[in-house]
Tab-separated table of C-alpha atoms in Angstrom:
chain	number	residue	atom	x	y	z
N	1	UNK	CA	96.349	128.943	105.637
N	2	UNK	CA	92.915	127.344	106.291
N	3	UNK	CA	92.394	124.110	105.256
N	4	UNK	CA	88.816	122.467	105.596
N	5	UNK	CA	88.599	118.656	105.495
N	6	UNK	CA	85.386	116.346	104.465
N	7	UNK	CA	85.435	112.848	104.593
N	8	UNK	CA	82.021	110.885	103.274
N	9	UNK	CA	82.350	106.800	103.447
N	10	UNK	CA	79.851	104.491	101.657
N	11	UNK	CA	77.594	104.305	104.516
N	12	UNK	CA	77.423	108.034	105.081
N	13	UNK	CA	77.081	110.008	102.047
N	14	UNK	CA	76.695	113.724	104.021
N	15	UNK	CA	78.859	116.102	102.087
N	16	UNK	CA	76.944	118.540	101.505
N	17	UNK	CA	75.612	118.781	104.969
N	18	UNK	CA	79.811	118.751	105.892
N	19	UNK	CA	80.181	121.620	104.079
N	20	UNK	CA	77.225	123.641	105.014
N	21	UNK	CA	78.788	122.972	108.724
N	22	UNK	CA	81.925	124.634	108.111
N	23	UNK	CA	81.016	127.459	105.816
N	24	UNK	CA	78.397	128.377	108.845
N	25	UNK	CA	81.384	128.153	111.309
N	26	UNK	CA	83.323	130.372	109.226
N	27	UNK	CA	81.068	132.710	108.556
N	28	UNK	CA	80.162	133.160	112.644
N	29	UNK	CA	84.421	133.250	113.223
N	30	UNK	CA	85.232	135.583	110.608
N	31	UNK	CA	87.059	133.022	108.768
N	32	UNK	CA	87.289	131.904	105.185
N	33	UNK	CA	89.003	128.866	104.015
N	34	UNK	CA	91.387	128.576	101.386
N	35	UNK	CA	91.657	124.972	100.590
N	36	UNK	CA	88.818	122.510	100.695
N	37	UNK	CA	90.071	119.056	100.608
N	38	UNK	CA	87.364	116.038	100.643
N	39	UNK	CA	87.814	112.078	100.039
N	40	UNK	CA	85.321	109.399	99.609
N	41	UNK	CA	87.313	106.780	101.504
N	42	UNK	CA	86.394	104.492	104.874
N	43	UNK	CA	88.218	105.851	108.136
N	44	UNK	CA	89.912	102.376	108.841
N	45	UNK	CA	92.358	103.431	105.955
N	46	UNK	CA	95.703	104.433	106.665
N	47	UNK	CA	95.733	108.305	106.993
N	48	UNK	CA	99.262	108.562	104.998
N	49	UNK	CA	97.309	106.533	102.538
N	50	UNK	CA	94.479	109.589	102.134
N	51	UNK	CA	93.954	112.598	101.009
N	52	UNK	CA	94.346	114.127	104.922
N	53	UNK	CA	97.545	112.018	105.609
N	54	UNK	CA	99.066	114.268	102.136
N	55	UNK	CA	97.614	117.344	103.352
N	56	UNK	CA	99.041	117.280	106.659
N	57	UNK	CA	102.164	116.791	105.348
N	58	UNK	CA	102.114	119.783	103.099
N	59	UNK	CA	100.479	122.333	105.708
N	60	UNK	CA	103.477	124.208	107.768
N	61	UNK	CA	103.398	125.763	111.571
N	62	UNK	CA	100.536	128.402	112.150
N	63	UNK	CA	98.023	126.381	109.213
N	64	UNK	CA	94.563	125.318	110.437
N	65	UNK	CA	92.677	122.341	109.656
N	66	UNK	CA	88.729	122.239	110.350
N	67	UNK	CA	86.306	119.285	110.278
N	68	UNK	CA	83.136	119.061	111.466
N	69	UNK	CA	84.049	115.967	113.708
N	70	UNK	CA	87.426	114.026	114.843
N	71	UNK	CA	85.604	110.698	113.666
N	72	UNK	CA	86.253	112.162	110.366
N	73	UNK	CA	90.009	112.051	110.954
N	74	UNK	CA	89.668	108.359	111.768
N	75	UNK	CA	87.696	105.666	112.718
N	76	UNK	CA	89.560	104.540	116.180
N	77	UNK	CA	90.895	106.311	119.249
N	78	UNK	CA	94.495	105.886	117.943
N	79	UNK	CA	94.357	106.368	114.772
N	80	UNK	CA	92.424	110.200	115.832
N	81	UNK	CA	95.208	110.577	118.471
N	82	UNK	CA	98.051	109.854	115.730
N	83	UNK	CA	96.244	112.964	113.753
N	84	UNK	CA	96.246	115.215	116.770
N	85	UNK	CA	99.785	114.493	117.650
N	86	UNK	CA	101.309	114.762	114.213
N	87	UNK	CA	99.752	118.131	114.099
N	88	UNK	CA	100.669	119.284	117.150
N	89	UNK	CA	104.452	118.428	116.580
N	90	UNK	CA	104.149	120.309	113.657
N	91	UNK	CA	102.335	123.483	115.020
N	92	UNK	CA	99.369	122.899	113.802
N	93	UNK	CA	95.983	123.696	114.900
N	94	UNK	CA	92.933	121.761	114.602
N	95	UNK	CA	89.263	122.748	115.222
N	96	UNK	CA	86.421	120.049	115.651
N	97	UNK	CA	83.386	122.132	115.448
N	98	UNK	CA	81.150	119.496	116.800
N	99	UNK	CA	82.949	118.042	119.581
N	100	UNK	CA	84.083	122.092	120.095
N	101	UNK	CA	87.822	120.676	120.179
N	102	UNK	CA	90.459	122.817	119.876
N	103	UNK	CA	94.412	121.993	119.328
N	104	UNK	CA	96.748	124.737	119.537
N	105	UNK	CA	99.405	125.650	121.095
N	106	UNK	CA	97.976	125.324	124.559
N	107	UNK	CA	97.570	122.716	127.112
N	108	UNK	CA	95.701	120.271	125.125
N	109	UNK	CA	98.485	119.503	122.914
N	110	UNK	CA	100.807	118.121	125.622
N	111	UNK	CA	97.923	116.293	126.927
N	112	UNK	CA	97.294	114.309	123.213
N	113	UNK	CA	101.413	113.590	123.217
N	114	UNK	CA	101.366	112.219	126.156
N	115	UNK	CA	98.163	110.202	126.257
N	116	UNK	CA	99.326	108.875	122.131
N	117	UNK	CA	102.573	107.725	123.035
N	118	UNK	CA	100.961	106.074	125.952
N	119	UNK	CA	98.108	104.234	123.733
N	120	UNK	CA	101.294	103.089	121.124
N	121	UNK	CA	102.928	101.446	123.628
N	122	UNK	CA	100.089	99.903	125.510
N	123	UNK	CA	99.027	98.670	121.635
N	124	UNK	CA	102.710	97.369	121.241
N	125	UNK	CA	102.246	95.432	124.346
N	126	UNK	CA	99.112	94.226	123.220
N	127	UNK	CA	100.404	92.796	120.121
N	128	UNK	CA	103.105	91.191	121.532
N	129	UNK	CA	100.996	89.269	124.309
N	130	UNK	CA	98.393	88.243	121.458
N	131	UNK	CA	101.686	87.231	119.452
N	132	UNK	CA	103.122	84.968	122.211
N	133	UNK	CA	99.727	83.541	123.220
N	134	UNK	CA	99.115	81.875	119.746
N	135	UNK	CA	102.315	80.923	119.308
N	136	UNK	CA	101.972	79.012	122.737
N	137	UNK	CA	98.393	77.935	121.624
N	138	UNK	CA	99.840	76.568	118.369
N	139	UNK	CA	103.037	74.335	120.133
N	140	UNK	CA	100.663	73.248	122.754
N	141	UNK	CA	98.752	71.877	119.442
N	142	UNK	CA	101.839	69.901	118.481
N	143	UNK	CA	102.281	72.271	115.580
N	144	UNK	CA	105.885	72.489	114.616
N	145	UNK	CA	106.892	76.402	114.732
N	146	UNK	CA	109.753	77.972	112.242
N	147	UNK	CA	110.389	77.397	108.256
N	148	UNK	CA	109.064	74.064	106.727
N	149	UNK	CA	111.878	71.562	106.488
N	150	UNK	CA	110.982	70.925	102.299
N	151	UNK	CA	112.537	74.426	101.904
N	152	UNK	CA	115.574	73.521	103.553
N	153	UNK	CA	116.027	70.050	102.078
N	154	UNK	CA	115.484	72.282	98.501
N	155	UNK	CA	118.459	74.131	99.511
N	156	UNK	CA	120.465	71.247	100.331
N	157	UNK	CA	119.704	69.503	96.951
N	158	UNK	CA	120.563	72.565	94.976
N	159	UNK	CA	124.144	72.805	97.406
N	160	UNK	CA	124.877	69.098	96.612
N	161	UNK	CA	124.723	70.066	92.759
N	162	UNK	CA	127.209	72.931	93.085
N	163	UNK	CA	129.405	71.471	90.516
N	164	UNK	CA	126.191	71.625	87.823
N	165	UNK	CA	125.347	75.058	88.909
N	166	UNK	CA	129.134	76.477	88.867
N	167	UNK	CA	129.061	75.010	85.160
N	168	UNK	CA	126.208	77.073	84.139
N	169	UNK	CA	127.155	79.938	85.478
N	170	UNK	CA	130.442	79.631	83.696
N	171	UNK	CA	128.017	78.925	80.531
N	172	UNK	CA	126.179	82.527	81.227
N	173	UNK	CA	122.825	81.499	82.169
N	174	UNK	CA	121.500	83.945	84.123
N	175	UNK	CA	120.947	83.072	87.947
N	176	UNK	CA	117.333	83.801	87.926
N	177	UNK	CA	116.956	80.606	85.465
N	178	UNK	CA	119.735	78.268	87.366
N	179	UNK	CA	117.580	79.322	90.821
N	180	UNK	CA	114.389	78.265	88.732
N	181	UNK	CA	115.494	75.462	87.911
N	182	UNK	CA	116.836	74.104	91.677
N	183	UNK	CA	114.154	75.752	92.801
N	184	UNK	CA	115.615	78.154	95.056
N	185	UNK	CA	115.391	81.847	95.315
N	186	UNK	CA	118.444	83.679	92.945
N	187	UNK	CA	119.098	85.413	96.223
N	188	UNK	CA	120.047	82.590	97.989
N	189	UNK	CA	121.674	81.364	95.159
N	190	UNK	CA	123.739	84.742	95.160
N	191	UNK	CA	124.339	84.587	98.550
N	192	UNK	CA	125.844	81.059	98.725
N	193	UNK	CA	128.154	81.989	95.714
N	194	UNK	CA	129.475	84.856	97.600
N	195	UNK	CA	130.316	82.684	100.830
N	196	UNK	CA	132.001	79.933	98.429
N	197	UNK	CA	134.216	82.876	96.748
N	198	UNK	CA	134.864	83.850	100.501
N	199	UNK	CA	135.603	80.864	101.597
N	200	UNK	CA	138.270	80.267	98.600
N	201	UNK	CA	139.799	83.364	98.990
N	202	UNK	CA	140.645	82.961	102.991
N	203	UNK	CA	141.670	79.093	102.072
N	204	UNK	CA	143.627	78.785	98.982
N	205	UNK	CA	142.305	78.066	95.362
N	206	UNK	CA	140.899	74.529	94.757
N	207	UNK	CA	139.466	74.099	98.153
N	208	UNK	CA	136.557	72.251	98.512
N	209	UNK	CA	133.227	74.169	99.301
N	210	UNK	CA	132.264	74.820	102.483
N	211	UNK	CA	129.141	72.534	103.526
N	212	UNK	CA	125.330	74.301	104.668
């Protein structure tokens, strides 16, 4: 199948002049499309949020996809490149009739894998440096790194009242409400109560709790 894809944004309303472009195209390759799929959405959006990221993962090995332009796959060089390698892993083709770009099962697909997985991991490393840089900018600041200590001291309040809690969950209010009212997530709440019953089992009955 044939798919033909249009993307317009708020700054570029052109989809009529979109289409016009690939009917002509089709028309001079003897081709005719069979699905038209357009979106009104801005190409810094997550392409498996759009319209094109669904479409690609419907269309099966031997399908086409035809745009006028790969900036209307996405607006950065690796977001594009993710496009042209999902594709390609999947068999494929795409035509960019403007930047006369062809994927297919030739040369130019091992080219995009390898230059894409190259660009991820150079973007990884990126990320990580920028990462570790403010992190070193913010303890050079004398800002203390990690959880703030008032959540932990909330969790030790709520552990020193075990006996309270224990009786109202004998009672049968619910742990959401108990973990309301220590202010402490019912998770954590859940989680401590599981260690406790751990603890008891490996220890003998009327133990006393471990400490946290």
């Amino acid at each position: 199948m044939i798919y033909a894809y249009i993307r317009v944004s708020t700054e570029m309303q052109n989809y009529d002049s979109q289409k016009f472009e690939i009917q002509n195209y089709c028309s001079a390759n003897g081709l005719s499309v069979d699905r038209w799929v357009s979106e009104s959405i801005s190409g810094t959006i997550k392409v498996e949020k759009r319209s094109l990221g669904k479409t690609i993962r419907k269309m099966k090995a031997g399908d086409k996809l035809i745009c006028t332009e790969l900036s209307r796959l996405g607006r950065n060089m690796l977001m594009v490149m993710s496009v042209l390698n999902t594709c390609s892993s999947k068999g494929i083709s795409i035509h960019s009739i403007k930047d006369n770009f062809d994927l297919s099962e030739n040369i130019n697909s091992k080219i995009i894998a390898f230059a894409f997985a190259l660009a991820a991991e150079i973007e990884r490393n990126l990320i990580s440096q920028r990462t570790k840089e403010a992190l070193a900018l913010r303890k050079a600041a004398g800002i203390k790194l990690g959880r703030p200590p008032g959540k932990s001291r909330k969790k030790e309040n709520a552990y020193k009242s075990w006996d309270a809690i224990s009786q109202k969950i004998k009672e049968g209010i619910p742990l959401s409400e108990i973990a309301r009212q220590y202010k402490i997530h019912r998770n954590t709440l859940r989680n401590y109560m599981n260690e406790k019953e751990s603890y008891s089992t490996a220890n003998g009955a009327g133990v006393e709790k471990p400490e946290i």
